[in-house]
Coordinates of C-alpha atoms and ligand atoms in Angstrom, one line a residue:
Chain A
X167 CA 14.0 -21.1 -37.2
X168 CA 10.8 -21.5 -34.4
X169 CA 9.0 -18.4 -33.3
X170 CA 5.4 -17.7 -31.5
X171 CA 4.1 -16.3 -28.3
X172 CA 5.6 -16.8 -23.9
X173 CA 4.0 -18.9 -21.2
X174 CA 5.2 -18.5 -18.6
X175 CA 6.0 -21.6 -15.8
X176 CA 8.0 -21.5 -13.1
X177 CA 10.4 -23.9 -11.2
X178 CA 10.4 -28.1 -11.1
X179 CA 6.9 -28.0 -13.3
X180 CA 7.1 -32.0 -12.6
X181 CA 5.6 -34.1 -15.1
X182 CA 1.8 -34.8 -12.4
X183 CA 2.1 -31.1 -13.2
X184 CA 2.7 -31.6 -17.5
X185 CA 0.6 -35.0 -17.5
X186 CA -1.6 -35.9 -13.9
X187 CA -1.1 -39.7 -13.2
X188 CA -4.9 -40.5 -13.7
X189 CA -4.4 -40.2 -17.2
X190 CA -1.2 -42.8 -17.9
X191 CA -3.6 -45.5 -18.9
X192 CA -3.6 -43.5 -21.9
X193 CA -2.1 -43.5 -24.8
X194 CA -4.3 -42.6 -27.1
X195 CA -3.3 -39.4 -28.9
X196 CA -6.7 -37.6 -29.1
X197 CA -6.7 -38.1 -25.5
X198 CA -3.3 -37.3 -24.2
X199 CA -3.8 -33.6 -25.5
X200 CA -6.2 -32.7 -23.8
X201 CA -4.7 -33.0 -20.3
X202 CA -1.8 -31.0 -21.0
X203 CA -0.3 -29.1 -18.6
X204 CA -3.9 -29.6 -16.7
X205 CA -3.0 -30.2 -12.7
X206 CA -0.5 -26.8 -13.1
X207 CA -2.7 -24.2 -16.1
X208 CA -6.3 -26.2 -16.9
X209 CA -7.0 -23.9 -18.5
X210 CA -3.5 -24.2 -21.4
X211 CA -5.3 -26.4 -23.4
X212 CA -7.7 -23.3 -24.8
X213 CA -5.2 -20.7 -24.3
X214 CA -2.3 -21.9 -26.2
X215 CA -3.0 -21.7 -29.6
X216 CA -0.2 -23.7 -32.5
X217 CA 3.4 -22.5 -32.3
X218 CA 3.1 -21.2 -28.7
X219 CA 6.2 -21.1 -26.7
X220 CA 6.9 -22.3 -23.3
X221 CA 9.4 -20.7 -20.7
X222 CA 10.0 -22.3 -17.3
X223 CA 12.6 -22.6 -14.3
X224 CA 14.9 -25.7 -13.7
X225 CA 14.4 -28.8 -14.3
X226 CA 11.1 -28.5 -16.3
X227 CA 9.7 -32.3 -16.7
X228 CA 10.6 -33.5 -13.2
X229 CA 9.4 -37.1 -11.8
X230 CA 8.5 -39.7 -13.8
X231 CA 9.8 -41.1 -16.7
X232 CA 6.1 -41.2 -18.3
X233 CA 5.9 -40.5 -21.8
X234 CA 2.8 -38.6 -22.6
X235 CA 3.6 -35.3 -21.2
X236 CA 6.3 -34.6 -23.9
X237 CA 4.9 -35.7 -25.6
X238 CA 0.7 -34.0 -24.9
X239 CA 3.1 -30.8 -25.3
X240 CA 4.1 -32.0 -29.0
X241 CA 0.6 -33.1 -29.5
X242 CA -0.7 -29.6 -28.8
X243 CA 1.4 -28.1 -30.9
X244 CA 4.2 -25.6 -29.0
X245 CA 6.7 -25.3 -31.0
X246 CA 9.3 -25.4 -28.1
X247 CA 9.7 -25.7 -24.8
X248 CA 13.1 -23.5 -23.2
X249 CA 14.0 -24.2 -19.8
X250 CA 16.8 -23.0 -17.6
X251 CA 17.1 -26.3 -17.2
X252 CA 15.8 -30.0 -18.2
X253 CA 14.9 -33.3 -16.2
X254 CA 17.1 -36.0 -18.3
X255 CA 14.3 -37.9 -18.9
X256 CA 11.6 -35.0 -20.4
X257 CA 15.0 -34.0 -22.4
X258 CA 14.9 -37.6 -23.6
X259 CA 10.9 -38.1 -24.0
X260 CA 11.2 -34.7 -26.1
X261 CA 13.5 -35.3 -28.6
X262 CA 12.5 -38.7 -29.3
X263 CA 8.4 -37.0 -29.6
X264 CA 10.2 -34.2 -32.2
X265 CA 9.5 -31.9 -29.6
X266 CA 12.2 -28.6 -29.8
X267 CA 13.8 -28.0 -26.4
X268 CA 16.7 -25.9 -25.5
X269 CA 18.0 -25.0 -22.2
X270 CA 19.9 -21.7 -20.7
X271 CA 20.9 -21.4 -16.9
X272 CA 19.2 -17.9 -16.0
X273 CA 16.8 -17.4 -19.0
X274 CA 13.0 -17.4 -17.5
X275 CA 14.1 -14.8 -15.6
X276 CA 14.8 -12.3 -18.7
X277 CA 11.6 -14.1 -20.9
X278 CA 8.3 -12.5 -19.8
X279 CA 4.7 -14.4 -20.6
X280 CA 3.3 -12.3 -23.6
X281 CA 6.7 -12.3 -25.4
X282 CA 7.2 -13.1 -28.8
X283 CA 10.3 -14.7 -28.7
X284 CA 12.5 -16.7 -31.5
X285 CA 14.6 -19.9 -31.6
X286 CA 17.7 -21.7 -33.4
X287 CA 18.1 -25.7 -32.4
X288 CA 21.7 -25.0 -34.8
X289 CA 23.6 -22.3 -33.1
X290 CA 21.3 -22.2 -30.1
X291 CA 20.6 -18.8 -30.4
X292 CA 17.8 -17.3 -28.7
X293 CA 15.6 -13.8 -29.4
X294 CA 13.3 -11.6 -27.6
X295 CA 11.7 -9.5 -30.0
X296 CA 9.2 -7.8 -27.0
X297 CA 12.2 -6.9 -25.1
X298 CA 14.8 -6.8 -28.0
X299 CA 17.7 -8.9 -26.2
X300 CA 19.4 -12.1 -27.5
X301 CA 21.4 -14.6 -25.7
X302 CA 23.5 -17.5 -27.1
X303 CA 22.1 -21.4 -25.3
X304 CA 24.5 -24.2 -26.2
X305 CA 23.8 -25.2 -30.1
X306 CA 22.1 -28.1 -30.7
X307 CA 24.0 -31.5 -31.7
X308 CA 23.7 -33.3 -35.5
X309 CA 23.0 -35.9 -34.0
X310 CA 19.6 -34.1 -31.8
X311 CA 19.1 -32.3 -34.2
X312 CA 18.7 -35.6 -37.6
X313 CA 16.0 -36.9 -35.1
X314 CA 14.0 -33.8 -34.5
X315 CA 14.2 -33.3 -38.3
X316 CA 13.0 -36.7 -38.7
X317 CA 9.9 -36.2 -36.6
X318 CA 10.9 -38.0 -34.1
X319 CA 13.2 -40.6 -33.1
X320 CA 10.6 -43.9 -34.1
X321 CA 11.4 -42.5 -37.5
X322 CA 14.5 -41.8 -37.1
X323 CA 15.0 -46.2 -36.4
X324 CA 12.9 -47.4 -38.2
X325 CA 14.8 -47.6 -41.3
X326 CA 18.0 -49.2 -38.6
X327 CA 16.4 -52.4 -37.1
X328 CA 18.3 -55.3 -39.2
X329 CA 16.0 -58.2 -39.3
Chain B
X172 CA 43.4 -37.9 -18.4
X173 CA 42.0 -40.8 -17.4
X174 CA 38.6 -42.1 -17.9
X175 CA 35.0 -42.1 -15.0
X176 CA 32.7 -45.4 -14.7
X177 CA 30.8 -43.6 -16.8
X178 CA 32.5 -43.3 -19.4
X179 CA 34.5 -45.6 -20.3
X180 CA 30.9 -47.6 -20.0
X181 CA 29.4 -45.6 -22.3
X182 CA 32.9 -45.0 -24.7
X183 CA 33.0 -49.2 -25.0
X184 CA 29.6 -49.5 -25.7
X185 CA 30.3 -47.7 -28.9
X186 CA 33.6 -48.8 -30.2
X187 CA 35.5 -46.0 -29.0
X188 CA 38.7 -45.3 -27.2
X189 CA 37.3 -42.6 -24.9
X190 CA 34.2 -40.1 -24.7
X191 CA 34.1 -36.6 -23.5
X192 CA 30.9 -34.9 -21.4
X193 CA 28.7 -33.7 -23.9
X194 CA 29.2 -35.7 -26.6
X195 CA 26.3 -37.4 -27.9
X196 CA 27.4 -41.8 -28.3
X197 CA 25.6 -44.2 -30.1
X198 CA 25.5 -47.5 -27.9
X199 CA 25.1 -51.4 -27.3
X200 CA 22.1 -51.9 -24.5
X201 CA 23.3 -55.3 -23.2
X202 CA 20.1 -55.6 -21.1
X203 CA 16.4 -54.2 -20.8
X204 CA 13.8 -54.6 -17.9
X205 CA 9.9 -53.9 -19.1
X206 CA 7.2 -54.0 -15.8
X207 CA 3.4 -54.3 -16.2
X208 CA 3.4 -50.5 -17.1
X209 CA 6.0 -50.4 -19.4
X210 CA 5.2 -53.3 -21.2
X211 CA 2.2 -52.2 -21.9
X212 CA 3.6 -48.8 -22.9
X213 CA 5.8 -50.1 -25.6
X214 CA 4.0 -52.1 -27.5
X215 CA 3.3 -48.4 -29.9
X216 CA 6.4 -47.4 -30.1
X217 CA 7.2 -50.8 -30.8
X218 CA 4.9 -51.5 -33.3
X219 CA 5.4 -48.2 -35.4
X220 CA 9.2 -49.1 -35.9
X221 CA 8.4 -52.5 -37.5
X222 CA 9.5 -54.0 -35.1
X223 CA 8.9 -58.0 -35.0
X224 CA 11.4 -59.1 -32.2
X225 CA 14.0 -58.7 -29.7
X226 CA 17.6 -57.7 -31.2
X227 CA 19.6 -60.6 -30.9
X228 CA 22.5 -58.6 -28.0
X229 CA 19.4 -57.4 -26.0
X230 CA 18.5 -59.5 -22.6
X231 CA 14.7 -58.7 -22.2
X232 CA 13.5 -59.3 -18.3
X233 CA 10.2 -58.8 -17.7
X234 CA 9.0 -58.5 -14.0
X235 CA 5.3 -57.8 -13.4
X236 CA 5.4 -55.8 -9.7
X237 CA 3.4 -52.8 -10.3
X238 CA -0.2 -53.7 -10.5
X239 CA 0.1 -57.7 -9.0
X240 CA -1.6 -59.0 -8.1
X241 CA -4.2 -57.2 -10.2
X242 CA -6.5 -54.7 -8.2
X243 CA -8.0 -53.6 -11.2
X244 CA -9.6 -55.4 -14.4
X245 CA -7.4 -52.6 -16.6
X246 CA -4.9 -53.8 -14.4
X247 CA -5.4 -57.5 -15.1
X248 CA -5.6 -56.5 -19.0
X249 CA -2.5 -54.3 -18.5
X250 CA -0.9 -57.7 -17.4
X251 CA -2.1 -60.5 -19.5
X252 CA -0.3 -58.0 -22.3
X253 CA 2.8 -58.6 -20.6
X254 CA 2.3 -62.1 -19.9
X255 CA 1.6 -62.7 -23.9
X256 CA 4.3 -60.2 -25.4
X257 CA 6.9 -62.5 -22.7
X258 CA 5.5 -64.8 -24.4
X259 CA 5.4 -63.9 -28.1
X260 CA 9.1 -62.6 -28.0
X261 CA 9.9 -65.9 -26.7
X262 CA 11.4 -63.8 -23.1
X263 CA 14.0 -66.1 -21.5
X264 CA 13.1 -64.0 -17.8
X265 CA 9.1 -63.2 -17.6
X266 CA 8.6 -64.0 -13.5
X267 CA 4.9 -64.0 -13.1
X268 CA 3.5 -62.9 -10.3
X269 CA 4.5 -65.5 -7.1
X270 CA 7.9 -65.8 -8.2
X271 CA 9.5 -62.4 -9.0
X272 CA 8.9 -59.1 -7.0
X273 CA 10.0 -55.4 -7.1
X274 CA 11.6 -54.9 -10.8
X275 CA 14.6 -53.8 -9.7
X276 CA 15.1 -56.4 -6.5
X277 CA 14.8 -59.2 -8.9
X278 CA 16.6 -57.7 -11.5
X279 CA 20.2 -57.5 -8.6
X280 CA 18.9 -60.8 -6.8
X281 CA 18.3 -62.8 -9.7
X282 CA 21.5 -61.3 -11.3
X283 CA 20.7 -59.8 -14.1
X284 CA 23.0 -56.9 -13.4
X285 CA 26.6 -57.0 -14.1
X286 CA 29.6 -54.9 -13.8
X287 CA 30.4 -52.9 -16.8
X288 CA 26.3 -53.5 -18.5
X289 CA 24.5 -50.8 -20.0
X290 CA 20.6 -51.7 -18.8
X291 CA 17.5 -49.2 -19.2
X292 CA 13.6 -49.1 -18.6
X293 CA 11.2 -47.6 -18.9
X294 CA 11.6 -47.5 -14.8
X295 CA 13.4 -44.2 -13.3
X296 CA 15.0 -46.3 -10.5
X297 CA 16.9 -48.0 -13.4
X298 CA 20.2 -46.3 -11.3
X299 CA 19.6 -49.4 -8.7
X300 CA 22.2 -50.7 -11.1
X301 CA 25.1 -49.3 -10.0
X302 CA 24.6 -51.0 -6.6
X303 CA 26.8 -53.4 -9.0
X304 CA 29.0 -50.5 -10.9
X305 CA 26.3 -50.7 -13.8
X306 CA 25.2 -48.1 -16.1
X307 CA 21.6 -48.6 -14.9
X308 CA 19.7 -45.4 -16.4
X309 CA 15.5 -45.0 -16.9
X310 CA 13.6 -43.3 -19.9
X311 CA 10.7 -43.3 -21.7
X312 CA 8.9 -46.3 -23.3
X313 CA 9.9 -45.0 -27.0
X314 CA 13.4 -45.7 -26.1
X315 CA 12.6 -48.8 -24.6
X316 CA 11.4 -50.1 -27.6
X317 CA 14.3 -48.5 -29.6
X318 CA 16.4 -50.0 -27.4
X319 CA 14.5 -53.5 -27.6
X320 CA 14.6 -53.2 -31.3
X321 CA 18.0 -51.8 -32.1
X322 CA 20.0 -53.0 -30.3
X323 CA 21.4 -49.3 -28.9
X324 CA 20.1 -46.3 -28.2
X325 CA 21.9 -42.4 -28.2
X326 CA 23.4 -41.2 -25.1
X327 CA 24.9 -38.2 -24.0
X328 CA 27.9 -38.6 -22.3
X329 CA 27.9 -37.0 -18.5
X330 CA 29.5 -35.6 -16.5
X331 CA 30.9 -37.0 -13.8
X332 CA 30.7 -35.9 -10.0
X333 CA 32.6 -37.7 -6.9
X334 CA 30.9 -38.0 -3.7
X335 CA 33.0 -39.5 -1.1
X336 CA 32.0 -40.1 2.2
X337 CA 34.0 -40.8 4.9
X338 CA 33.2 -40.7 8.9
X339 CA 31.4 -44.0 10.3
X340 CA 28.0 -43.7 10.1
X341 CA 26.5 -44.2 14.1
X342 CA 23.8 -47.4 15.4
X343 CA 20.5 -46.6 13.7
X344 CA 21.9 -44.4 11.0
X345 CA 21.4 -45.9 7.3
X346 CA 22.2 -45.7 3.5
X347 CA 18.8 -44.1 3.1
X348 CA 19.5 -41.1 5.8
X349 CA 23.1 -40.6 3.9
X350 CA 20.4 -40.7 0.5
X351 CA 18.1 -38.2 2.3
X352 CA 21.3 -36.1 3.1
X353 CA 22.5 -35.7 0.1
X354 CA 19.5 -34.8 -1.6
X355 CA 18.9 -32.2 1.0
X356 CA 22.4 -30.8 0.2
X357 CA 21.7 -31.1 -4.0
X358 CA 18.5 -30.5 -4.1
X359 CA 16.3 -32.2 -7.1
X360 CA 17.2 -30.0 -9.2
X361 CA 21.7 -29.7 -8.9
X362 CA 23.3 -32.6 -10.1
X363 CA 20.8 -33.6 -13.2
X364 CA 22.5 -35.3 -16.0
X365 CA 25.8 -35.8 -13.9
X366 CA 26.3 -39.6 -13.4
X367 CA 27.6 -39.8 -9.7
X368 CA 30.2 -42.3 -8.3
X369 CA 30.2 -42.9 -4.6
X370 CA 33.2 -44.0 -2.8
X371 CA 34.4 -43.0 0.6
X372 CA 35.0 -44.8 3.8
X373 CA 31.2 -44.9 5.0
X374 CA 30.4 -46.7 1.3
X375 CA 33.0 -49.1 1.9
X376 CA 31.7 -50.5 5.1
X377 CA 28.3 -50.6 3.4
X378 CA 26.3 -53.8 1.9
X379 CA 25.8 -54.7 -1.8
X380 CA 21.4 -53.9 -0.6
X381 CA 22.3 -50.4 1.0
X382 CA 24.3 -49.7 -2.0
X383 CA 20.8 -50.4 -3.5
X384 CA 19.3 -48.5 -1.6
X385 CA 20.9 -45.3 -2.3
X386 CA 21.8 -45.9 -6.6
X387 CA 17.6 -46.1 -5.7
X388 CA 17.2 -43.0 -4.1
X389 CA 19.9 -40.8 -6.3
X390 CA 17.4 -40.8 -9.1
X391 CA 15.8 -38.8 -6.8
X392 CA 19.1 -35.7 -7.6
X393 CA 17.7 -36.2 -11.2
X394 CA 20.8 -37.4 -11.9
X395 CA 21.5 -40.0 -15.3
X396 CA 23.2 -42.8 -12.9
X397 CA 24.9 -44.1 -9.7
X398 CA 27.1 -46.2 -9.9
X399 CA 29.3 -47.9 -7.4
X400 CA 32.5 -50.0 -8.0
X401 CA 32.1 -53.5 -6.8
X402 CA 34.2 -54.3 -4.3
X403 CA 35.4 -58.5 -3.5
X404 CA 31.5 -58.6 -1.7
X405 CA 29.9 -57.9 -4.8
X406 CA 31.8 -59.6 -6.6
X407 CA 31.5 -63.2 -4.6
X408 CA 27.6 -62.0 -4.4
X409 CA 27.4 -62.1 -8.4
X410 CA 29.3 -64.9 -8.9
X411 CA 26.7 -66.7 -6.6
X412 CA 24.0 -66.1 -9.7
X413 CA 25.7 -65.2 -12.6
X414 CA 27.2 -67.5 -14.8
X415 CA 29.9 -65.6 -15.9
X416 CA 30.6 -62.4 -14.1
X417 CA 32.7 -59.8 -16.1
X418 CA 35.8 -57.9 -14.7
X419 CA 34.4 -54.4 -13.6
X420 CA 34.8 -51.4 -14.9
X421 CA 36.6 -49.0 -12.8
X422 CA 37.6 -45.5 -13.1
X423 CA 41.0 -44.9 -13.9
X424 CA 43.0 -43.2 -10.8
X425 CA 43.4 -40.1 -13.0
X426 CA 39.8 -40.0 -14.3
X427 CA 38.2 -36.5 -15.2
X428 CA 35.9 -35.2 -12.3
X429 CA 33.6 -32.3 -12.8
X430 CA 33.7 -32.0 -9.1
X431 CA 34.9 -33.7 -6.4
X432 CA 32.0 -33.8 -3.3
X433 CA 33.7 -34.5 -0.2
X434 CA 31.5 -34.9 3.7
X435 CA 32.0 -36.8 6.7
X436 CA 28.9 -38.3 8.0
X437 CA 30.0 -39.5 11.4
X438 CA 27.9 -37.2 12.9
X439 CA 24.8 -37.9 10.8
X440 CA 21.7 -38.0 12.4
X441 CA 18.6 -39.6 11.2
X442 CA 16.7 -37.6 7.8
X443 CA 13.5 -37.6 7.7
X444 CA 11.9 -35.8 4.1
X445 CA 9.1 -33.8 5.2
X446 CA 5.9 -33.3 2.9
X447 CA 6.3 -33.0 -0.4
X448 CA 9.6 -33.5 -1.4
X449 CA 12.7 -36.3 -0.8
X450 CA 14.6 -33.1 -1.0
X451 CA 13.1 -31.8 2.0
X452 CA 15.3 -33.7 4.9
X453 CA 14.7 -32.7 8.1
X454 CA 17.3 -34.5 11.3
X455 CA 14.3 -36.5 12.9
X456 CA 14.6 -34.2 15.8
X457 CA 13.3 -31.3 14.2
X458 CA 10.0 -33.1 13.0
X459 CA 9.4 -35.7 16.2
X460 CA 6.5 -35.5 17.3
X461 CA 3.7 -35.6 14.2
X462 CA 1.6 -37.6 15.3
X463 CA 0.8 -40.6 12.0
X464 CA -1.8 -43.1 11.0
X465 CA 0.3 -45.7 8.5
X466 CA 4.0 -46.7 8.3
X467 CA 4.8 -48.1 5.3
X468 CA 8.3 -50.5 5.7
X469 CA 8.8 -51.7 1.4
X470 CA 9.6 -50.4 -1.7
X471 CA 12.7 -50.8 -3.7
X472 CA 14.1 -48.7 -1.6
X473 CA 13.7 -50.8 1.8
X474 CA 11.8 -53.5 1.1
X475 CA 15.9 -56.1 1.2
X476 CA 16.4 -58.6 3.6
X477 CA 18.3 -56.4 6.3
X478 CA 15.7 -54.0 6.2
X479 CA 13.8 -56.4 7.0
X480 CA 16.1 -58.1 10.0
X481 CA 16.6 -54.6 11.3
X482 CA 13.0 -53.9 11.7
X483 CA 12.3 -57.3 13.6
X484 CA 15.1 -57.1 15.9
X485 CA 13.2 -53.7 17.2
X486 CA 9.8 -55.3 17.1
X487 CA 10.7 -58.4 19.1
X488 CA 8.5 -59.6 22.2
X489 CA 6.8 -55.3 21.2
X490 CA 3.3 -54.0 19.6
X491 CA 2.5 -51.8 17.2
X492 CA 1.3 -48.2 18.4
X493 CA -2.8 -48.6 18.6
X494 CA -3.7 -45.8 16.4
X495 CA -1.4 -46.7 13.8
X496 CA -1.0 -49.4 11.2
X497 CA 2.2 -51.0 9.9
X498 CA 2.1 -52.4 6.2
X499 CA 5.5 -54.7 5.6
X500 CA 5.9 -55.5 1.3
X501 CA 9.1 -57.4 1.3
X502 CA 10.5 -56.2 -1.8
X503 CA 10.8 -60.3 -3.3
X504 CA 9.5 -63.7 -3.2
X505 CA 13.1 -65.0 -2.4
X506 CA 13.3 -62.3 0.2
X507 CA 9.5 -62.8 1.7
X508 CA 10.8 -66.4 1.9
X509 CA 14.3 -66.3 3.4
X510 CA 11.6 -63.7 5.9
X511 CA 9.9 -66.3 7.1
X512 CA 12.4 -69.5 7.2
X513 CA 13.9 -66.6 9.9
X514 CA 10.9 -65.9 11.9
X515 CA 10.9 -62.3 10.3
X516 CA 7.4 -63.0 8.8
X517 CA 6.1 -63.9 12.7
X518 CA 7.7 -61.2 14.6
X519 CA 5.6 -58.6 12.2
X520 CA 2.3 -60.6 12.3
X521 CA 2.9 -61.1 16.3
X522 CA 3.1 -57.2 16.7
X523 CA 0.1 -56.3 14.7
X524 CA 1.4 -55.4 11.4
X525 CA 0.0 -56.0 8.1
X526 CA 2.4 -58.4 5.8
X527 CA 1.4 -58.0 2.1
X528 CA 2.6 -59.5 -0.7
X529 CA 5.9 -58.7 -3.2
X530 CA 4.9 -55.2 -4.6
X531 CA 5.1 -52.0 -6.4
X532 CA 1.6 -51.2 -4.1
X533 CA 1.3 -48.7 -1.8
X534 CA 4.7 -47.1 -3.1
X535 CA 3.2 -46.0 -6.1
X536 CA -0.3 -45.2 -4.6
X537 CA -1.5 -48.3 -5.9
X538 CA -3.4 -50.5 -4.0
X539 CA -2.6 -52.6 -0.7
X540 CA -2.3 -49.6 1.5
X541 CA -3.4 -46.1 0.3
X542 CA -3.6 -42.8 2.5
X543 CA -7.0 -40.8 3.2
X544 CA -7.6 -37.2 3.3
X545 CA -5.7 -36.2 6.2
X546 CA -3.8 -38.9 6.7
X547 CA 0.0 -38.7 7.9
X548 CA 1.9 -41.8 6.6
X549 CA 6.0 -42.2 7.0
X550 CA 7.1 -44.9 4.4
X551 CA 10.4 -45.8 3.5
X552 CA 10.1 -45.7 0.1
X553 CA 11.7 -42.9 -2.1
X554 CA 8.7 -40.7 -3.1
X555 CA 6.6 -38.6 -1.2
X556 CA 5.6 -36.0 -4.4
X557 CA 1.9 -34.5 -3.2
X558 CA -1.2 -37.3 -3.5
X559 CA 1.8 -40.3 -4.2
X560 CA 0.2 -42.4 -1.7
X561 CA -3.0 -41.7 -2.4
X562 CA -5.5 -38.9 -0.8
X563 CA -3.5 -34.9 -2.4
X564 CA -4.6 -34.7 1.4
X565 CA -3.2 -36.8 3.0
X566 CA 0.7 -36.3 4.3
X567 CA 3.8 -38.9 3.6
X568 CA 7.5 -38.7 5.8
X569 CA 9.9 -40.5 4.0
X570 CA 12.5 -42.1 6.4
X571 CA 14.8 -44.7 7.3
X572 CA 13.4 -48.8 8.1
X573 CA 14.4 -48.0 11.8
X574 CA 12.4 -44.4 12.1
X575 CA 9.1 -46.0 10.2
X576 CA 8.8 -49.0 12.8
X577 CA 10.5 -46.2 15.3
X578 CA 7.7 -44.4 14.7
X579 CA 4.6 -47.3 13.7
X580 CA 5.6 -48.2 17.6
X581 CA 5.6 -44.8 19.4
X582 CA 2.5 -43.6 17.9
X583 CA 4.0 -40.3 16.3
X584 CA 7.2 -39.8 14.3
X585 CA 9.9 -41.1 16.3
X586 CA 14.3 -41.4 16.9
X587 CA 14.8 -45.3 16.2
X588 CA 17.8 -44.0 18.8
X589 CA 16.0 -43.7 21.7
X590 CA 15.5 -47.4 22.1
X591 CA 18.7 -48.5 23.5
X592 CA 19.2 -52.5 23.8
X593 CA 15.7 -52.3 22.0
X594 CA 13.7 -50.8 24.4
X595 CA 12.6 -47.6 24.4
X596 CA 14.7 -44.5 26.7
Ligands
LIG750 S1 8.6 -49.9 -5.4 FE1 8.0 -48.1 -6.0 S2 9.7 -46.7 -6.7 FE2 9.9 -48.6 -6.9 S3 9.4 -49.9 -8.7 FE3 7.5 -49.5 -7.2 S4 6.8 -48.4 -7.8 FE4 9.6 -47.4 -8.2

């Protein structure tokens, strides 16, 4: 179970909003995390607490394939991202970086900023404790749960490289 | 129920008889393409994986293109990392500057893309490879490193949407206009995760180059892949470039599509995507007359021979408008050489265009053609996000080569159909 307080964003949050292109040359974790959501909400890094959850509309993470977008959110210790839908490359990058992401059409209209919500990746259940409502998203496939639980795709594949 | 192209390709590479949309499979990968941004990017995950070499089943192709020739010291360092990685790993297909060009174009042109293959790259426009019937898809550097080291990767089997394009395109209406039209219809999110199969008389009448343009541009709709069934034209092109070309993997006649969407394009006008989204398409008439300072003909979307030939035909004996700089970037060295041989480059130079080496330069806003605040650029590339080509206060309009060239001559966004028999009306 993942639970936390919600920060709310809109539709088509692109990778430039999550991690501006001018920082693409950086892959160092200390530097990457400093710019999380900077293109959209420069205050985010100061106000978000470990375990908080981002909720957004359709196509979260659209734009470029840059992996720093997912890395930055993970490094900021955000508990999960819930969105109406995700851009597919962002979705992969999130899973590979052990950032839980779950999609449910229309969810961004239901949950408000500041709500306390809870997510069960395994069953797909999303509960909003503030308004006392719950919804069911598609349960996360076992393979993806394994990657998340192992701490990301590098850890998952590390033992599987045959030499 | 039969399988779609993508389902068949994934099933084949996962060692399964069939797969269902939504299923997660681990599939072998055939080719990994890397460039001068992706190669430095994969270094850390590759090391963290404990990998020492590239998996035996992977054909790795490395094509530096984004920041070439190096405009900054940082870019030079990245090119060095890229070159050294190719050397250390014994990569056979490394294209040094002056021998390759823009990655996606070089991949197809040099025969690195074959029907039925799975090809991944840390670059979103890897969808281009679908023009040859391959599953090409872009992903992050972690995925690219895993594919290189493990030779396989996890994939979610996408739902397939079939798009049937009927009718016949009018004069000066091209693949780019079709792609911008579809983007306008579907927006940036309606088709995310989906694999798209493009069919119909409009596709049948298209060159392979035009299909590459569409498969490239389709990424902006959020698709995982955009496939075209290889036809005789594609197969003969590939047989001239690759030693062994496998039989195409085609959809079963009773394949289960999530949706079949049909359009008639006989009345399609040239489409221009206004700032700041590729899906913000408008018939050219609606934006005609907007003053421009820069026109860009190039990129992996529209820097191919057919684009340059059309541009030269339009520019022959004419000049670029005084207030405009027309930047022409051939998509590869092979195209550049052929364009010189055919006299196309001479036409551009005589018209007052600025011709650059093959590079991502202006398209990615890296170098060789950035725009200043308040400037307007009409571009044949695939993205007009705010700030993509330079200043965040600049405006980028996306269009076909014909619209770009007509606008460059007119000094404002112009409808190429007003050039009848080459003469402005
Ligand atoms: S030309 Fe533009 S879109 Fe194509 S690979 Fe280069 S940067 Fe990407």
